[in-house]
Short mmCIF file of C-alpha atoms and ligand atoms in Angstrom, two decimals:
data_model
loop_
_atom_site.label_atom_id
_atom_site.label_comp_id
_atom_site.label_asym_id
_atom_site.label_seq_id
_atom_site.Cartn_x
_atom_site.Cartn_y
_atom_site.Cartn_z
CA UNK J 1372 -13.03 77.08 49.55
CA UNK J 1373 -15.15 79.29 47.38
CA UNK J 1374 -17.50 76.33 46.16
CA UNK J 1375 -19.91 74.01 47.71
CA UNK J 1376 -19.48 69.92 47.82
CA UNK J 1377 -23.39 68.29 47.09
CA UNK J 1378 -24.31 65.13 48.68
CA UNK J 1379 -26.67 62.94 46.43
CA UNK J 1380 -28.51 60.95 48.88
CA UNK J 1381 -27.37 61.95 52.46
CA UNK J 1382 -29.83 60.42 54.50
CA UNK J 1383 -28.80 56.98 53.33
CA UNK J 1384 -26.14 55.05 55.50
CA UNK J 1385 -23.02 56.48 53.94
CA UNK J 1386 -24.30 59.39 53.05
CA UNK J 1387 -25.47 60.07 56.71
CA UNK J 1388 -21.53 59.56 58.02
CA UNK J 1389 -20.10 60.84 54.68
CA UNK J 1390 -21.47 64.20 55.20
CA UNK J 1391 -20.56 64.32 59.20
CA UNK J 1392 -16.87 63.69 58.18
CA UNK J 1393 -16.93 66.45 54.88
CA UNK J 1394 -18.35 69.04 57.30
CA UNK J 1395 -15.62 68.63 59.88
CA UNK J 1396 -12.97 69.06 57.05
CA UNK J 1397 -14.53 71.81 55.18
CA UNK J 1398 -17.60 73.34 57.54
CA UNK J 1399 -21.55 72.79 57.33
CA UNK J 1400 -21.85 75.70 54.86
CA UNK J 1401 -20.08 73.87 52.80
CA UNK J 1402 -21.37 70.45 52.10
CA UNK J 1403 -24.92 70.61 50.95
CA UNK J 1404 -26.86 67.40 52.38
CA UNK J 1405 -29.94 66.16 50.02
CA UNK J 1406 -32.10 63.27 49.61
CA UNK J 1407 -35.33 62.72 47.62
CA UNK J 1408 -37.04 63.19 51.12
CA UNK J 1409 -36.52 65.22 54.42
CA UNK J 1410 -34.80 63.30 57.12
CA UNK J 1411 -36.93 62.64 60.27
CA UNK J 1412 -34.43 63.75 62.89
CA UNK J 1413 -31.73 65.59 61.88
CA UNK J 1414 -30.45 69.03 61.25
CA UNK J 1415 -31.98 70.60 57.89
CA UNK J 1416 -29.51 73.62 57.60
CA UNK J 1417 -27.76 72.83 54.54
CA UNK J 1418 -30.13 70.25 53.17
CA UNK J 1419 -31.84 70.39 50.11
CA UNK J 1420 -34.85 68.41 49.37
CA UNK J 1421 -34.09 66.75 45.39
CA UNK J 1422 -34.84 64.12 43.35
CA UNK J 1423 -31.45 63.10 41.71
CA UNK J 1424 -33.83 61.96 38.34
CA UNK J 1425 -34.73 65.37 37.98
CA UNK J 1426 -32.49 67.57 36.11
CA UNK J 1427 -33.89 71.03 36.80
CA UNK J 1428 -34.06 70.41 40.37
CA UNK J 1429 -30.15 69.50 40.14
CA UNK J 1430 -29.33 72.10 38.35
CA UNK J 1431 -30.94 74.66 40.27
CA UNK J 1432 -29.45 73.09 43.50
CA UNK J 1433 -25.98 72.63 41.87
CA UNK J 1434 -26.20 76.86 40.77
CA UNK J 1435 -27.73 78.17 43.87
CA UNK J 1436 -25.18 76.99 46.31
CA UNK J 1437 -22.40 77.13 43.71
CA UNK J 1438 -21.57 73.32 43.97
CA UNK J 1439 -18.44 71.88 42.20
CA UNK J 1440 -17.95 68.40 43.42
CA UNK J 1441 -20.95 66.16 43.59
CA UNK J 1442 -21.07 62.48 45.40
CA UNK J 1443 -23.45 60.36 43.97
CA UNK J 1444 -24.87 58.50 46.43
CA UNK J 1445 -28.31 57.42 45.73
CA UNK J 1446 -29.22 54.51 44.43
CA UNK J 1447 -31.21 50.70 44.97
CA UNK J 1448 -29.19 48.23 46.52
CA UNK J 1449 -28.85 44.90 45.30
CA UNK J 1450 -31.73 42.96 47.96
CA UNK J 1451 -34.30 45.98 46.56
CA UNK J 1452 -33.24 46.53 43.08
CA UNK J 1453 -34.19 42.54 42.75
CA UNK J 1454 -37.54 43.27 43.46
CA UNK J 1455 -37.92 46.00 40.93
CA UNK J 1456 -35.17 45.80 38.16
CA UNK J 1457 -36.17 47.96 35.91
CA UNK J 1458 -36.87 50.97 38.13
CA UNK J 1459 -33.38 49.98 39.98
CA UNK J 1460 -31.98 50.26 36.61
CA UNK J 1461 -33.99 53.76 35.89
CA UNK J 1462 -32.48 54.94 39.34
CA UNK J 1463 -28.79 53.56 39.34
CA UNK J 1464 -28.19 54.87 35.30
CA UNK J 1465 -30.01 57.89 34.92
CA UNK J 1466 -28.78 59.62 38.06
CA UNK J 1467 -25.22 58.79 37.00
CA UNK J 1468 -25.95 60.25 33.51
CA UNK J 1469 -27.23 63.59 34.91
CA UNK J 1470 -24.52 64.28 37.14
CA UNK J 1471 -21.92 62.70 34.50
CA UNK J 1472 -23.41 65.46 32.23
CA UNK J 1473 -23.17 68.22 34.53
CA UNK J 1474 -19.02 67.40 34.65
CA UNK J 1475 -19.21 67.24 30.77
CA UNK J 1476 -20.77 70.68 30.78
CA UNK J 1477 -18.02 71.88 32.76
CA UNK J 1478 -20.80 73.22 35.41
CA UNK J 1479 -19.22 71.16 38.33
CA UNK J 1480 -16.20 69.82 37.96
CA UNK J 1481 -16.02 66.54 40.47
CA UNK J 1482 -17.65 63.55 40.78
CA UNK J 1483 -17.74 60.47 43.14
CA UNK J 1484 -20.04 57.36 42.20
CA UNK J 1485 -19.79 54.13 44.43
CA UNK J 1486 -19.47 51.04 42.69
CA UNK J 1487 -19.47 47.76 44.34
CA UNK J 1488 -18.27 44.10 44.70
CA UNK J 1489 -21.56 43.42 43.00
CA UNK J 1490 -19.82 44.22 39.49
CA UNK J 1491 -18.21 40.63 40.09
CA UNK J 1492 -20.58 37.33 39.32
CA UNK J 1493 -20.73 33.19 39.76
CA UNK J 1494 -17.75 33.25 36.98
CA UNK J 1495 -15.41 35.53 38.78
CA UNK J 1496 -12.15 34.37 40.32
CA UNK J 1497 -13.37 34.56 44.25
CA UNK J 1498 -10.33 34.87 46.37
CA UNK J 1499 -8.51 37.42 46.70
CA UNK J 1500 -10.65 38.85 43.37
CA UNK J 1501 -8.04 41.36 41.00
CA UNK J 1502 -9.06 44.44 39.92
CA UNK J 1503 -9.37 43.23 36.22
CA UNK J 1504 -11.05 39.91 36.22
CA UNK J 1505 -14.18 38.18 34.50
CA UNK J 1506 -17.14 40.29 35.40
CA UNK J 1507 -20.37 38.81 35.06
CA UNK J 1508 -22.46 40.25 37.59
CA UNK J 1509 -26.04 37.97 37.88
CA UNK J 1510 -28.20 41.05 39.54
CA UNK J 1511 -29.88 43.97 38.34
CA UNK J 1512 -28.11 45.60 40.72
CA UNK J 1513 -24.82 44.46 39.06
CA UNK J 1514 -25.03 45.12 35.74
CA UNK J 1515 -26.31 48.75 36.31
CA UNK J 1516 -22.55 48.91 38.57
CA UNK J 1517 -20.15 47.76 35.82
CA UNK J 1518 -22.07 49.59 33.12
CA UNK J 1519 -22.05 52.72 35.58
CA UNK J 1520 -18.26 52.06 35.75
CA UNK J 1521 -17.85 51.51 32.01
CA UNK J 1522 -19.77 54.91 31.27
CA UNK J 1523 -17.13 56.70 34.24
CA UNK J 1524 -14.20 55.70 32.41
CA UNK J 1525 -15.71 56.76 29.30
CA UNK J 1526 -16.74 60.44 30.22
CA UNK J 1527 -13.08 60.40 31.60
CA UNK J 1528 -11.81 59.64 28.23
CA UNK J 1529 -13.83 61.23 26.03
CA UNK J 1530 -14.91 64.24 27.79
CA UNK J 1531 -12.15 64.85 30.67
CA UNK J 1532 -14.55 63.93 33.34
CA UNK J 1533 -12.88 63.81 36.82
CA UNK J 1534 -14.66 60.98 38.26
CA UNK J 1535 -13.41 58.78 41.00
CA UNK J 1536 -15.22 55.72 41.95
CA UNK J 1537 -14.81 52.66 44.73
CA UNK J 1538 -15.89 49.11 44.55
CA UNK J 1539 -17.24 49.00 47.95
CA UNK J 1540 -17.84 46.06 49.95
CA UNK J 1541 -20.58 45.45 52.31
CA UNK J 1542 -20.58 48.51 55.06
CA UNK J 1543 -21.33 48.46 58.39
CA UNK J 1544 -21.14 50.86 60.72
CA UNK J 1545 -23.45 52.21 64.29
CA UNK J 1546 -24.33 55.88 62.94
CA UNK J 1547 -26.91 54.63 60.15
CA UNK J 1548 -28.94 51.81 59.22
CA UNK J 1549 -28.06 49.72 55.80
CA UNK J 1550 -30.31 50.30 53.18
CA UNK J 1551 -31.37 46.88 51.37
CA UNK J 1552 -28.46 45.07 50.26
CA UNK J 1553 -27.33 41.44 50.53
CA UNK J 1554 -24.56 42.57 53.39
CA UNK J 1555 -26.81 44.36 55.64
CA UNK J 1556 -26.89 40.98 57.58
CA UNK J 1557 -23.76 42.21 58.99
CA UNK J 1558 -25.04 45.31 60.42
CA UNK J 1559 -28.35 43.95 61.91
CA UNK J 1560 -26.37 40.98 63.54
CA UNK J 1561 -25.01 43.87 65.72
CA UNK J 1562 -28.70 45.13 66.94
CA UNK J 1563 -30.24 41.84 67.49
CA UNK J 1564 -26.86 40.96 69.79
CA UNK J 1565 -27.17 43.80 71.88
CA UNK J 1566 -31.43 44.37 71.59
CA UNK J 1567 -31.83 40.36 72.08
CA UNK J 1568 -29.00 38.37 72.36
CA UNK J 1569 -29.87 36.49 69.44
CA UNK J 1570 -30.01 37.03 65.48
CA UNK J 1571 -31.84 35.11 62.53
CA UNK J 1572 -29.43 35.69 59.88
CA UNK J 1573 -31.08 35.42 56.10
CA UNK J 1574 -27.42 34.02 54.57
CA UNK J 1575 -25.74 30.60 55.66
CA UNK J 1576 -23.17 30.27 58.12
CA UNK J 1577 -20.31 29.89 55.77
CA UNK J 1578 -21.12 32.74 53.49
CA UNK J 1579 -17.62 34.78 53.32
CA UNK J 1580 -18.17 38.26 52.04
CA UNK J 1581 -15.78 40.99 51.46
CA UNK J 1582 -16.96 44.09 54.31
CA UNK J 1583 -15.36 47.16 55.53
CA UNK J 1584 -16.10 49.34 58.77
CA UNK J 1585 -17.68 52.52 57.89
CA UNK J 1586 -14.99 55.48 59.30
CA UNK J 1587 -12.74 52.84 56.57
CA UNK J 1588 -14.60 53.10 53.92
CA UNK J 1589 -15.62 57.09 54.44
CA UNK J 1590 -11.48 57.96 55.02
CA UNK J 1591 -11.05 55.79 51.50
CA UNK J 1592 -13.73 57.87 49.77
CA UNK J 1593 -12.07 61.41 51.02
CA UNK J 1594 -8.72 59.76 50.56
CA UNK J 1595 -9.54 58.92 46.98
CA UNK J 1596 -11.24 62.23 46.12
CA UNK J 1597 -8.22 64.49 47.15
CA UNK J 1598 -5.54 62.49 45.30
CA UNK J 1599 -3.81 64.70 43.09
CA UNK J 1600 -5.66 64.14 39.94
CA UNK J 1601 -2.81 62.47 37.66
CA UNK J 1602 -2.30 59.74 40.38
CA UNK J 1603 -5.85 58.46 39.55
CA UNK J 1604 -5.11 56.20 37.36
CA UNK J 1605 -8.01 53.92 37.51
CA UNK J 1606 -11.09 55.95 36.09
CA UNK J 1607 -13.68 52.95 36.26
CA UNK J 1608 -13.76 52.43 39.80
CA UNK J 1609 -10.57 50.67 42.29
CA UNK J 1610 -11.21 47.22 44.24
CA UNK J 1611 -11.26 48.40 47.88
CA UNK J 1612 -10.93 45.66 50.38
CA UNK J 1613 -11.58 45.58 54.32
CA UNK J 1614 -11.98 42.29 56.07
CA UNK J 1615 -13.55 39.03 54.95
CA UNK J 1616 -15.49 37.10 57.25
CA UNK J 1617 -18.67 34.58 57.26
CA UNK J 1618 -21.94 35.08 59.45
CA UNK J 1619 -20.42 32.21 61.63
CA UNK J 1620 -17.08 34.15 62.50
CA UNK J 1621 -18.76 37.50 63.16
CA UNK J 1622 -21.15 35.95 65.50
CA UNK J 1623 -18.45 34.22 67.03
CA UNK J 1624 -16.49 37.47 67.31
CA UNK J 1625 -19.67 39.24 68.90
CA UNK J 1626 -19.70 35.90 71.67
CA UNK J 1627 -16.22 37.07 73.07
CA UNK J 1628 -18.16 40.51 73.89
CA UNK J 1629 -21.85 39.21 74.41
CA UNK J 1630 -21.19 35.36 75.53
CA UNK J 1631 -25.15 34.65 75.61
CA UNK J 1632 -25.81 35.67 72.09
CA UNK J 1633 -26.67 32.74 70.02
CA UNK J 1634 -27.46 32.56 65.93
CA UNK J 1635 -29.13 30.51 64.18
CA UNK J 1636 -30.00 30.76 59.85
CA UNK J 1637 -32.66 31.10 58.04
CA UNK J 1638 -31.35 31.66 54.16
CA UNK J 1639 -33.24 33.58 51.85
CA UNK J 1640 -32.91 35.06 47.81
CA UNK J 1641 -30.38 37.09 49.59
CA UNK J 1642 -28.20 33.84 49.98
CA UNK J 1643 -27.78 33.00 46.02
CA UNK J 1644 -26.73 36.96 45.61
CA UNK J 1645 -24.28 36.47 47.95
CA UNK J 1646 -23.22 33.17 46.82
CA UNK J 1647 -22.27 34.77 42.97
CA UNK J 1648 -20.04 37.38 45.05
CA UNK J 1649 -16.44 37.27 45.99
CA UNK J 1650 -15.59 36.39 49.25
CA UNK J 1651 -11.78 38.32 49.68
CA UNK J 1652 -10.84 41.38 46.97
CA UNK J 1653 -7.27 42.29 46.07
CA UNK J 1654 -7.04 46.13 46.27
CA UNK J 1655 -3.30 46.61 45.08
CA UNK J 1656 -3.58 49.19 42.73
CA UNK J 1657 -5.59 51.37 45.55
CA UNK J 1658 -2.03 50.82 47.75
CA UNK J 1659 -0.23 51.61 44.64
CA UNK J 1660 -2.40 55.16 43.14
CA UNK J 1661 -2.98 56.16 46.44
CA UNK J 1662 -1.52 54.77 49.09
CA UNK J 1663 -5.11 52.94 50.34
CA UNK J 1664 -4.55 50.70 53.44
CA UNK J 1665 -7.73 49.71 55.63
CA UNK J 1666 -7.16 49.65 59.32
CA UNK J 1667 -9.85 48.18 61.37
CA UNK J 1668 -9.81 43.66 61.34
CA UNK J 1669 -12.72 41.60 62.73
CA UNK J 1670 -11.76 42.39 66.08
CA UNK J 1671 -11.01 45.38 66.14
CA UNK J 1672 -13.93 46.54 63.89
CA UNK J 1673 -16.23 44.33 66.16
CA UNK J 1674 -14.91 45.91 69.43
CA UNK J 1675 -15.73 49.43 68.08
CA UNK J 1676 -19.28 48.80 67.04
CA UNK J 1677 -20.34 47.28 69.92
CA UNK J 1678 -18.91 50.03 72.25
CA UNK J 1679 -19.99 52.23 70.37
CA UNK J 1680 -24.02 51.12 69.10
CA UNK J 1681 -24.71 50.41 72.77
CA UNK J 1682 -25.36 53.92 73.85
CA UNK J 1683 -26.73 54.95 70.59
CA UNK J 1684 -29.29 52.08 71.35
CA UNK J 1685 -30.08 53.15 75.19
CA UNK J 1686 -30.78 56.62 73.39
CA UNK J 1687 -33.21 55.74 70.99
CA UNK J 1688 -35.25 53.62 73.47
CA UNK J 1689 -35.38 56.37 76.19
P1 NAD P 1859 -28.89 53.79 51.07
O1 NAD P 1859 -29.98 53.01 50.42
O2 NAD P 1859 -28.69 53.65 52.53
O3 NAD P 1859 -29.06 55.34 50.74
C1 NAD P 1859 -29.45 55.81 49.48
C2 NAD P 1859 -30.14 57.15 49.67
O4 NAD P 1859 -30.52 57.62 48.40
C3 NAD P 1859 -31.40 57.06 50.52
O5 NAD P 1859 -31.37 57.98 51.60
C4 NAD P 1859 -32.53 57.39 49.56
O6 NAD P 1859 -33.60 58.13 50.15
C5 NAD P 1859 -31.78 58.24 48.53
N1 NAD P 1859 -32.47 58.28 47.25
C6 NAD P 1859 -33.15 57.30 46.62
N2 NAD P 1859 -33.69 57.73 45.48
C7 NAD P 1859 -33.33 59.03 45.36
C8 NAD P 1859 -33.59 60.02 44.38
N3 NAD P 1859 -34.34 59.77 43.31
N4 NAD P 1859 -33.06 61.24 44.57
C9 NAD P 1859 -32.32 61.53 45.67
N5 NAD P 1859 -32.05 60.63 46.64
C10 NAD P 1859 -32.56 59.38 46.49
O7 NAD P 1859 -27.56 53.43 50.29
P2 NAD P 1859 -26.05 53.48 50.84
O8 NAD P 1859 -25.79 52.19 51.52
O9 NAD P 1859 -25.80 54.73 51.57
O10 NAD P 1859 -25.25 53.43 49.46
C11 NAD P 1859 -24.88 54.59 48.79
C12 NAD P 1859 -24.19 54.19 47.50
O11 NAD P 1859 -23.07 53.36 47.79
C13 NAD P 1859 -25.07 53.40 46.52
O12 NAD P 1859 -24.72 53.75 45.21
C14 NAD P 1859 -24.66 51.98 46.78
O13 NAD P 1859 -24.86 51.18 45.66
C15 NAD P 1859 -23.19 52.13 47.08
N6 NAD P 1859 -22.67 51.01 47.87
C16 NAD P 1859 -23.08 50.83 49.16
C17 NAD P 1859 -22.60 49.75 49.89
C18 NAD P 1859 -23.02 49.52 51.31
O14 NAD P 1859 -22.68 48.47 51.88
N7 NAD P 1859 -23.75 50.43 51.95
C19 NAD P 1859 -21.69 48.86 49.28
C20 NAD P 1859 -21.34 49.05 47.96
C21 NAD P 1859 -21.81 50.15 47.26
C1 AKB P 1860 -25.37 45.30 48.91
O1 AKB P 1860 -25.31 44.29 49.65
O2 AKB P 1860 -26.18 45.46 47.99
C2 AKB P 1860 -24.34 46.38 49.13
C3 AKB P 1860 -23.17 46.17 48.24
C4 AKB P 1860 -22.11 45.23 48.62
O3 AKB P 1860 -23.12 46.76 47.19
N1 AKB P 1860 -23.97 46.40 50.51
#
């Protein structure tokens, strides 16, 4: 590979795993790793330090290490981006514009941009949600999703724009730490378990949310991006699902593994985000354009986390 791949917010909690994964396909040199701000810990060969709102910066990143396929990763999730719409909205559009615009220009010439299940709303069917539904999304965080989507498909259109895009579900994963959204109860249920043996969670026991386990959602994303272009046929962004579960079954899960852990709920403005969000997605046309099948279950997915966050845990303490 001649080019470079850029990572658009790599210290966040895809981004850290994303760009693990692209290196071992294509090598460090490779994938170019930057954030707005220098990780604490970790390796800074290959990172760049960028703001994605500035344009020069990009550019001069996107020339000097010949870049041709940007992932888009930074953004405010839905918890933060309530507190502060209208910089959320600043953040979520603008860096989607400036990258969009460096595809237009023909200066790179791929793009991935996350969406999410937040594009859905209160009004949207919530089992087993289709791809093409009634979107009404009630956060900030939302609306700047299914506009983001609307504005993919329409650089693809107008402008030939190779963009791919996922509707993710809530992540969770032992590598990195969630970054403000409504589903990050899922991840921090896992630390409390193993720190403390018991978790507050901020969402009621019967809140059923769509999720995925990271290395899922990261072999979707690499899946989706080398799909021979013409078999793309869904330029917005594609429903991805995972596994559906509620705060109540996950902590049960975590009991057969932990048997003293106990949880008890505390709901907070988290709980009416979640409440105007699906609780199962229908990803057919994912199966159908590419072949997308998740493989890790509530089980299997708990198993691997707690194996797995255990030592990573011991590690940071010592
Ligand atoms: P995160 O908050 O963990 O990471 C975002 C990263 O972007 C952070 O490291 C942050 O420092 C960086 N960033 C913020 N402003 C920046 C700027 N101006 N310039 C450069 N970098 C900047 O988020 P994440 O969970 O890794 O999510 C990544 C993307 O995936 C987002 O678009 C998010 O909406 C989407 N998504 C995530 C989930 C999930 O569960 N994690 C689900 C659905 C969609
Ligand atoms: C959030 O909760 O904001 C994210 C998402 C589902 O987009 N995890």
């Amino acid at each position: 590979m001649n080019h470079s791949i850029l990572v658009v917010g790599s210290s966040g909690q895809i981004g850290t795993e994303l760009v693990e994964e692209l290196r071992k396909i294509y090598g460090n040199s490779k994938v170019i790793a930057s954030d707005i701000s220098k990780p604490s810990n970790s390796n800074l060969e290959f990172f760049e330090e960028l703001d994605i709102l500035n344009k020069e910066q990009l550019l001069n990143v996107v020339k000097k290490h010949n870049v041709k396929e940007v992932y888009l990763l930074a953004a405010l999730l839905s918890a933060t981006a309530e507190k502060n719409p209208k910089f959320a909205w600043e953040l979520n559009m603008n860096s989607l514009f400036n990258v969009l615009d460096l595809a237009k220009d023909k200066i790179i010439n791929k793009v991935f941009w996350p969406s999410s299940i937040a594009v859905f709303g209160p009004t949207t069917p919530k089992i087993e949600t289709p791809q093409l539904t009634i979107m009404e999304p009630s956060t900030v965080y939302g609306i700047s999703k299914q506009v983001g989507e609307r504005w993919c498909e329409y650089y693809f259109n107008k402008y030939n724009v190779d963009v791919r895009s996922l509707r993710y579900p809530g992540l969770i994963g032992y590598k990195s730490s969630p970054g403000g959204g409504t589903t990050d109860y899922a991840v921090d249920i896992f630390h409390h378990a193993i720190k403390r043996g018991a978790y507050e969670c901020f969402l009621q026991k019967n809140t059923a949310l769509p999720m995925m386990y990271m290395p899922d959602a990261i072999r979707a994303t690499i899946e989706l991006m080398n799909t021979p272009s013409e078999n793309v046929k869904i330029r917005s962004s594609y429903n991805l699902s995972g596994i559906s579960f509620t705060p109540e079954e996950i902590a049960e899960e975590i009991k057969k593994i932990i048997p003293s852990f106990s949880i008890s709920y505390k709901p907070d403005f988290r709980q009416q985000i979640a409440d105007s969000w699906p609780q199962s997605i229908n990803d057919s046309e994912a199966n159908r354009d590419w072949n997308w099948q998740a493989k890790y279950n509530l089980k299997t997915m708990t198993e691997d986390m707690i194996k797995n966050l255990v030592p990573v845990l011991k590690q940071n303490k010592n």
